[in-house]
mmCIF file of C-alpha atoms in Angstrom:
data_model
loop_
_atom_site.group_PDB
_atom_site.id
_atom_site.type_symbol
_atom_site.label_atom_id
_atom_site.label_comp_id
_atom_site.label_asym_id
_atom_site.label_seq_id
_atom_site.Cartn_x
_atom_site.Cartn_y
_atom_site.Cartn_z
ATOM 1 C CA MET A 1 -17.819 22.214 29.215
ATOM 2 C CA ALA A 2 -17.945 18.433 28.842
ATOM 3 C CA VAL A 3 -15.113 17.128 26.635
ATOM 4 C CA THR A 4 -15.563 13.630 25.251
ATOM 5 C CA VAL A 5 -13.112 11.633 23.163
ATOM 6 C CA SER A 6 -14.419 8.587 21.377
ATOM 7 C CA PRO A 7 -12.970 6.134 18.903
ATOM 8 C CA SER A 8 -14.119 7.154 15.466
ATOM 9 C CA ALA A 9 -16.747 5.021 13.768
ATOM 10 C CA ASP A 10 -17.071 4.600 9.998
ATOM 11 C CA GLY A 11 -19.782 7.256 10.021
ATOM 12 C CA ASP A 12 -17.331 9.823 11.435
ATOM 13 C CA ARG A 13 -14.939 9.636 8.496
ATOM 14 C CA ASP A 14 -16.529 12.519 6.535
ATOM 15 C CA LEU A 15 -16.625 14.735 9.627
ATOM 16 C CA ILE A 16 -12.975 14.049 10.418
ATOM 17 C CA GLU A 17 -12.068 14.697 6.770
ATOM 18 C CA ARG A 18 -13.737 18.133 6.984
ATOM 19 C CA LEU A 19 -11.961 18.847 10.285
ATOM 20 C CA MET A 20 -8.721 17.699 8.618
ATOM 21 C CA GLN A 21 -9.129 20.487 6.065
ATOM 22 C CA LEU A 22 -9.273 23.048 8.885
ATOM 23 C CA TYR A 23 -6.218 21.447 10.501
ATOM 24 C CA LEU A 24 -4.208 21.388 7.275
ATOM 25 C CA HIS A 25 -5.173 24.996 6.571
ATOM 26 C CA ASP A 26 -3.832 26.033 9.986
ATOM 27 C CA PHE A 27 -0.753 23.844 9.524
ATOM 28 C CA SER A 28 0.065 25.199 6.057
ATOM 29 C CA GLN A 29 1.785 28.225 7.599
ATOM 30 C CA PHE A 30 4.445 25.858 8.959
ATOM 31 C CA ASP A 31 4.930 23.192 6.273
ATOM 32 C CA GLU A 32 4.583 25.068 2.950
ATOM 33 C CA ARG A 33 1.667 22.803 1.971
ATOM 34 C CA GLU A 34 -0.216 23.897 -1.146
ATOM 35 C CA LEU A 35 -3.894 23.568 -1.963
ATOM 36 C CA GLY A 36 -4.750 21.076 -4.652
ATOM 37 C CA GLU A 37 -6.500 22.141 -7.846
ATOM 38 C CA ASP A 38 -9.775 21.064 -6.205
ATOM 39 C CA GLY A 39 -9.261 23.646 -3.441
ATOM 40 C CA ARG A 40 -8.516 20.998 -0.831
ATOM 41 C CA PHE A 41 -5.407 19.993 1.055
ATOM 42 C CA ALA A 42 -4.251 16.425 0.448
ATOM 43 C CA TYR A 43 -3.804 13.969 3.298
ATOM 44 C CA PRO A 44 -3.200 10.601 1.646
ATOM 45 C CA TRP A 45 -3.190 8.520 4.864
ATOM 46 C CA LEU A 46 -6.660 9.380 6.164
ATOM 47 C CA ASP A 47 -8.465 6.296 4.812
ATOM 48 C CA ALA A 48 -5.896 4.068 6.527
ATOM 49 C CA TYR A 49 -7.293 5.105 9.913
ATOM 50 C CA TRP A 50 -10.439 3.112 9.121
ATOM 51 C CA SER A 51 -8.717 0.112 7.530
ATOM 52 C CA ASP A 52 -5.269 -0.483 9.090
ATOM 53 C CA ARG A 53 -5.051 -2.376 12.378
ATOM 54 C CA ASP A 54 -2.232 -0.156 13.652
ATOM 55 C CA ARG A 55 -4.066 3.164 13.259
ATOM 56 C CA ARG A 56 -6.833 4.774 15.302
ATOM 57 C CA ALA A 57 -8.904 7.897 14.811
ATOM 58 C CA TYR A 58 -10.541 9.727 17.718
ATOM 59 C CA LEU A 59 -13.201 12.402 17.563
ATOM 60 C CA PHE A 60 -13.428 15.162 20.200
ATOM 61 C CA ARG A 61 -16.715 16.739 21.165
ATOM 62 C CA VAL A 62 -17.565 19.580 23.515
ATOM 63 C CA ASP A 63 -21.127 19.395 24.780
ATOM 64 C CA ASP A 64 -21.951 17.160 21.760
ATOM 65 C CA HIS A 65 -20.409 19.611 19.231
ATOM 66 C CA PRO A 66 -17.462 18.487 17.066
ATOM 67 C CA ALA A 67 -14.300 20.021 18.506
ATOM 68 C CA GLY A 68 -11.335 18.183 16.977
ATOM 69 C CA PHE A 69 -9.640 14.876 16.379
ATOM 70 C CA ALA A 70 -6.530 12.802 16.977
ATOM 71 C CA LEU A 71 -4.912 10.270 14.671
ATOM 72 C CA VAL A 72 -2.788 7.695 16.474
ATOM 73 C CA ARG A 73 -0.371 5.115 15.112
ATOM 74 C CA LEU A 74 0.048 2.021 17.277
ATOM 75 C CA THR A 75 3.768 1.706 16.671
ATOM 76 C CA ASP A 76 6.637 1.360 19.114
ATOM 77 C CA PRO A 77 6.457 3.938 20.582
ATOM 78 C CA ILE A 78 2.816 4.897 20.057
ATOM 79 C CA GLU A 79 2.746 7.974 17.827
ATOM 80 C CA MET A 80 0.402 10.951 17.965
ATOM 81 C CA ALA A 81 0.323 11.365 14.189
ATOM 82 C CA GLU A 82 -2.084 14.327 14.102
ATOM 83 C CA PHE A 83 -3.904 16.313 16.773
ATOM 84 C CA PHE A 84 -6.355 19.153 16.163
ATOM 85 C CA VAL A 85 -8.688 21.327 18.215
ATOM 86 C CA VAL A 86 -10.914 23.853 16.454
ATOM 87 C CA ARG A 87 -10.002 27.453 17.230
ATOM 88 C CA LYS A 88 -13.127 28.158 19.266
ATOM 89 C CA TYR A 89 -11.970 25.660 21.902
ATOM 90 C CA ARG A 90 -8.252 26.405 22.003
ATOM 91 C CA ARG A 91 -6.772 27.760 25.242
ATOM 92 C CA SER A 92 -9.833 26.554 27.157
ATOM 93 C CA GLY A 93 -8.563 23.198 28.426
ATOM 94 C CA VAL A 94 -10.277 21.197 25.683
ATOM 95 C CA GLY A 95 -7.020 20.172 24.043
ATOM 96 C CA ALA A 96 -5.431 19.128 27.329
ATOM 97 C CA SER A 97 -8.465 17.072 28.283
ATOM 98 C CA ALA A 98 -8.656 15.469 24.849
ATOM 99 C CA ALA A 99 -4.934 14.638 24.805
ATOM 100 C CA ARG A 100 -5.085 12.997 28.218
ATOM 101 C CA GLN A 101 -8.116 10.965 27.192
ATOM 102 C CA VAL A 102 -6.349 9.785 24.031
ATOM 103 C CA PHE A 103 -3.267 8.814 26.072
ATOM 104 C CA ALA A 104 -5.528 6.843 28.431
ATOM 105 C CA HIS A 105 -6.805 4.746 25.501
ATOM 106 C CA HIS A 106 -3.259 3.466 24.869
ATOM 107 C CA PRO A 107 -1.058 3.306 27.981
ATOM 108 C CA GLY A 108 2.610 2.833 27.217
ATOM 109 C CA GLU A 109 5.519 4.524 25.449
ATOM 110 C CA TRP A 110 4.490 7.566 23.386
ATOM 111 C CA SER A 111 6.044 9.919 20.849
ATOM 112 C CA VAL A 112 4.722 13.373 19.986
ATOM 113 C CA SER A 113 6.428 15.578 17.378
ATOM 114 C CA GLU A 114 6.067 19.182 16.288
ATOM 115 C CA ILE A 115 7.655 21.452 13.724
ATOM 116 C CA ALA A 116 10.112 23.532 15.782
ATOM 117 C CA ARG A 117 8.760 26.875 14.589
ATOM 118 C CA ASN A 118 5.216 25.880 15.570
ATOM 119 C CA PHE A 119 5.758 27.480 18.968
ATOM 120 C CA PRO A 120 2.138 27.106 20.151
ATOM 121 C CA ALA A 121 2.243 23.339 19.515
ATOM 122 C CA VAL A 122 5.581 22.925 21.276
ATOM 123 C CA ALA A 123 4.301 24.872 24.305
ATOM 124 C CA PHE A 124 1.028 22.909 24.299
ATOM 125 C CA TRP A 125 2.736 19.514 24.395
ATOM 126 C CA HIS A 126 5.236 20.648 27.027
ATOM 127 C CA ALA A 127 2.272 21.581 29.240
ATOM 128 C CA VAL A 128 0.090 18.551 28.472
ATOM 129 C CA ILE A 129 2.429 15.572 28.490
ATOM 130 C CA PRO A 130 1.669 13.707 31.725
ATOM 131 C CA GLY A 131 4.967 13.575 33.548
ATOM 132 C CA PRO A 132 8.612 13.760 32.565
ATOM 133 C CA PHE A 133 9.649 13.407 28.940
ATOM 134 C CA ASP A 134 12.796 13.194 26.865
ATOM 135 C CA GLU A 135 13.058 15.719 24.060
ATOM 136 C CA ARG A 136 15.243 15.814 20.990
ATOM 137 C CA THR A 137 15.461 17.850 17.830
ATOM 138 C CA HIS A 138 15.750 15.925 14.581
ATOM 139 C CA THR A 139 17.824 16.990 11.567
ATOM 140 C CA ASP A 140 14.617 17.872 9.680
ATOM 141 C CA GLY A 141 13.760 20.431 12.391
ATOM 142 C CA ALA A 142 11.093 18.374 14.129
ATOM 143 C CA ILE A 143 11.015 18.374 17.907
ATOM 144 C CA GLU A 144 10.018 15.059 19.465
ATOM 145 C CA GLN A 145 8.984 14.273 23.012
ATOM 146 C CA ARG A 146 9.018 10.676 24.288
ATOM 147 C CA PHE A 147 7.291 9.669 27.492
ATOM 148 C CA THR A 148 5.378 6.908 29.218
ATOM 149 C CA THR A 149 1.747 6.993 30.315
#
């Protein structure tokens, strides 16, 4: 399985928006998100990843098939805003490979956060973060890991 991570081009926006719907559907079990009247989940920041200088979108492919995405905010520290791997490729190493490739695009101080009760996400990031990390739990229940790549 060849996993590639590439910066998203303007032509990838619709594909990432469709993948975002799958991601938000999965995520709705943790954040009480509701479907809109149009049958879609809202994500008001998506367009900013193609217009703001401090945001980047990455598309994951496995053997040329769409497999997920990452949305990164170039803040201090760099923030993994969203990260998604389609179910077919979970627990196969695709997510770990994709995460490491995204980290390689932006060496430096990073922050990754999860909802505490999203146990699979917490376990994933504990396994994937390259090296030691500091972890804290925020008052809103989010768990954050900070580390350097």
